[in-house]
Amino acid sequence: MDCVYCDSPVEEHHPMYVAEGAVDAEPTPFCNYACLTAYVEEAGLVDGACCNWSPDSAQQ
């Protein structure tokens, strides 16, 4: 099975598999956390996905 990000065989590295959605979803293979991180950043998958927090709102 090849890495979705770099096309290297995942078995030659420290593979990780990400399944999104249903429990029986097909896992997406990555060589390691570096490939997963690069994939997520380049695809913009976390853009706008954070909470808005400020010290002022924490004091209420």
Tab-separated table of N, CA and C in Angstrom:
chain	number	residue	atom	x	y	z
A	1	MET	N	0.852	-1.171	0.000
A	1	MET	CA	0.000	0.000	0.000
A	1	MET	C	0.900	1.238	0.000
A	2	ASP	N	0.577	2.207	-0.826
A	2	ASP	CA	1.402	3.411	-0.952
A	2	ASP	C	0.815	4.591	-0.181
A	3	CYS	N	1.709	5.454	0.272
A	3	CYS	CA	1.339	6.669	0.990
A	3	CYS	C	0.563	7.598	0.057
A	4	VAL	N	-0.529	8.138	0.554
A	4	VAL	CA	-1.349	9.066	-0.229
A	4	VAL	C	-0.572	10.332	-0.565
A	5	TYR	N	0.337	10.738	0.318
A	5	TYR	CA	1.062	11.986	0.125
A	5	TYR	C	2.286	11.831	-0.781
A	6	CYS	N	3.158	10.850	-0.492
A	6	CYS	CA	4.437	10.772	-1.220
A	6	CYS	C	4.578	9.554	-2.129
A	7	ASP	N	3.588	8.695	-2.165
A	7	ASP	CA	3.568	7.496	-3.015
A	7	ASP	C	4.611	6.443	-2.662
A	8	SER	N	5.238	6.530	-1.500
A	8	SER	CA	6.185	5.501	-1.057
A	8	SER	C	5.411	4.358	-0.408
A	9	PRO	N	5.976	3.155	-0.445
A	9	PRO	CA	5.326	2.040	0.251
A	9	PRO	C	5.305	2.300	1.766
A	10	VAL	N	4.140	2.334	2.369
A	10	VAL	CA	4.037	2.673	3.785
A	10	VAL	C	4.683	1.627	4.682
A	11	GLU	N	4.739	0.389	4.240
A	11	GLU	CA	5.306	-0.676	5.056
A	11	GLU	C	6.796	-0.482	5.321
A	12	GLU	N	7.468	0.335	4.526
A	12	GLU	CA	8.902	0.582	4.693
A	12	GLU	C	9.179	1.682	5.717
A	13	HIS	N	8.144	2.249	6.297
A	13	HIS	CA	8.302	3.375	7.218
A	13	HIS	C	7.569	3.079	8.522
A	14	HIS	N	7.059	4.095	9.152
A	14	HIS	CA	6.246	3.958	10.368
A	14	HIS	C	4.821	4.342	9.993
A	15	PRO	N	4.103	3.427	9.356
A	15	PRO	CA	2.811	3.783	8.768
A	15	PRO	C	1.742	4.149	9.788
A	16	MET	N	0.848	4.970	9.309
A	16	MET	CA	-0.356	5.292	10.067
A	16	MET	C	-1.502	5.361	9.070
A	17	TYR	N	-2.671	5.028	9.544
A	17	TYR	CA	-3.843	4.962	8.687
A	17	TYR	C	-4.939	5.820	9.305
A	18	VAL	N	-5.582	6.624	8.476
A	18	VAL	CA	-6.629	7.518	8.953
A	18	VAL	C	-7.929	7.126	8.260
A	19	ALA	N	-8.948	6.861	9.060
A	19	ALA	CA	-10.273	6.560	8.525
A	19	ALA	C	-11.217	7.660	8.991
A	20	GLU	N	-11.945	8.222	8.062
A	20	GLU	CA	-12.850	9.326	8.381
A	20	GLU	C	-14.289	8.865	8.217
A	21	GLY	N	-15.112	9.224	9.162
A	21	GLY	CA	-16.526	8.899	9.050
A	21	GLY	C	-16.889	7.600	9.731
A	22	ALA	N	-17.513	6.707	8.994
A	22	ALA	CA	-18.028	5.453	9.541
A	22	ALA	C	-16.914	4.555	10.065
A	23	VAL	N	-17.281	3.690	10.985
A	23	VAL	CA	-16.316	2.767	11.584
A	23	VAL	C	-15.689	1.865	10.527
A	24	ASP	N	-16.434	1.493	9.523
A	24	ASP	CA	-15.925	0.596	8.491
A	24	ASP	C	-15.377	1.345	7.270
A	25	ALA	N	-15.051	2.627	7.435
A	25	ALA	CA	-14.508	3.430	6.332
A	25	ALA	C	-13.139	2.902	5.911
A	26	GLU	N	-12.833	3.019	4.658
A	26	GLU	CA	-11.534	2.591	4.127
A	26	GLU	C	-10.443	3.525	4.660
A	27	PRO	N	-9.405	2.982	5.298
A	27	PRO	CA	-8.347	3.840	5.845
A	27	PRO	C	-7.455	4.428	4.754
A	28	THR	N	-7.010	5.647	4.982
A	28	THR	CA	-6.091	6.326	4.075
A	28	THR	C	-4.682	6.150	4.627
A	29	PRO	N	-3.751	5.586	3.838
A	29	PRO	CA	-2.405	5.300	4.347
A	29	PRO	C	-1.439	6.477	4.217
A	30	PHE	N	-0.615	6.659	5.248
A	30	PHE	CA	0.468	7.640	5.255
A	30	PHE	C	1.720	6.958	5.788
A	31	CYS	N	2.899	7.372	5.301
A	31	CYS	CA	4.176	6.798	5.760
A	31	CYS	C	4.397	7.024	7.243
A	32	ASN	N	4.073	8.229	7.691
A	32	ASN	CA	4.354	8.639	9.068
A	32	ASN	C	3.611	9.948	9.340
A	33	TYR	N	3.822	10.498	10.519
A	33	TYR	CA	3.153	11.756	10.875
A	33	TYR	C	3.582	12.916	9.978
A	34	ALA	N	4.807	12.897	9.492
A	34	ALA	CA	5.282	13.988	8.628
A	34	ALA	C	4.462	14.061	7.345
A	35	CYS	N	4.216	12.914	6.720
A	35	CYS	CA	3.412	12.909	5.494
A	35	CYS	C	1.967	13.312	5.789
A	36	LEU	N	1.426	12.825	6.899
A	36	LEU	CA	0.064	13.210	7.273
A	36	LEU	C	-0.029	14.708	7.510
A	37	THR	N	0.925	15.262	8.248
A	37	THR	CA	0.927	16.694	8.548
A	37	THR	C	1.038	17.524	7.274
A	38	ALA	N	1.951	17.151	6.387
A	38	ALA	CA	2.115	17.878	5.129
A	38	ALA	C	0.844	17.805	4.286
A	39	TYR	N	0.225	16.643	4.236
A	39	TYR	CA	-1.015	16.456	3.481
A	39	TYR	C	-2.123	17.366	4.014
A	40	VAL	N	-2.287	17.387	5.329
A	40	VAL	CA	-3.324	18.205	5.963
A	40	VAL	C	-3.069	19.686	5.720
A	41	GLU	N	-1.822	20.127	5.876
A	41	GLU	CA	-1.495	21.543	5.677
A	41	GLU	C	-1.689	21.970	4.233
A	42	GLU	N	-1.199	21.166	3.280
A	42	GLU	CA	-1.313	21.542	1.865
A	42	GLU	C	-2.756	21.525	1.373
A	43	ALA	N	-3.567	20.635	1.923
A	43	ALA	CA	-4.968	20.555	1.515
A	43	ALA	C	-5.838	21.584	2.237
A	44	GLY	N	-5.270	22.279	3.226
A	44	GLY	CA	-6.020	23.289	3.967
A	44	GLY	C	-7.144	22.697	4.805
A	45	LEU	N	-6.943	21.489	5.300
A	45	LEU	CA	-8.006	20.796	6.024
A	45	LEU	C	-8.303	21.372	7.400
A	46	VAL	N	-7.413	22.185	7.937
A	46	VAL	CA	-7.662	22.766	9.254
A	46	VAL	C	-8.001	24.252	9.186
A	47	ASP	N	-8.048	24.807	7.996
A	47	ASP	CA	-8.378	26.224	7.859
A	47	ASP	C	-9.767	26.498	8.424
A	48	GLY	N	-9.835	27.395	9.386
A	48	GLY	CA	-11.107	27.759	9.988
A	48	GLY	C	-11.668	26.725	10.952
A	49	ALA	N	-10.872	25.740	11.324
A	49	ALA	CA	-11.365	24.664	12.188
A	49	ALA	C	-11.017	24.859	13.657
A	50	CYS	N	-10.546	26.036	14.026
A	50	CYS	CA	-10.159	26.239	15.425
A	50	CYS	C	-11.224	27.052	16.158
A	51	CYS	N	-11.161	26.964	17.454
A	51	CYS	CA	-12.062	27.751	18.295
A	51	CYS	C	-11.530	29.175	18.390
A	52	ASN	N	-12.415	30.097	18.589
A	52	ASN	CA	-12.002	31.475	18.834
A	52	ASN	C	-11.974	31.681	20.335
A	53	TRP	N	-10.826	32.011	20.862
A	53	TRP	CA	-10.658	32.183	22.295
A	53	TRP	C	-9.904	33.466	22.554
A	54	SER	N	-10.278	34.142	23.599
A	54	SER	CA	-9.531	35.314	24.029
A	54	SER	C	-9.535	35.331	25.551
A	55	PRO	N	-8.541	35.943	26.161
A	55	PRO	CA	-8.507	36.016	27.623
A	55	PRO	C	-9.736	36.726	28.190
A	56	ASP	N	-10.280	37.675	27.450
A	56	ASP	CA	-11.455	38.413	27.923
A	56	ASP	C	-12.670	37.496	28.088
A	57	SER	N	-12.878	36.585	27.155
A	57	SER	CA	-14.040	35.697	27.249
A	57	SER	C	-13.869	34.658	28.350
A	58	ALA	N	-12.648	34.348	28.744
A	58	ALA	CA	-12.397	33.355	29.793
A	58	ALA	C	-12.717	33.899	31.179
A	59	GLN	N	-12.752	35.221	31.344
A	59	GLN	CA	-12.981	35.826	32.654
A	59	GLN	C	-14.462	35.959	32.984
A	60	GLN	N	-15.336	35.677	32.080
A	60	GLN	CA	-16.779	35.854	32.312
A	60	GLN	C	-17.362	34.749	33.133
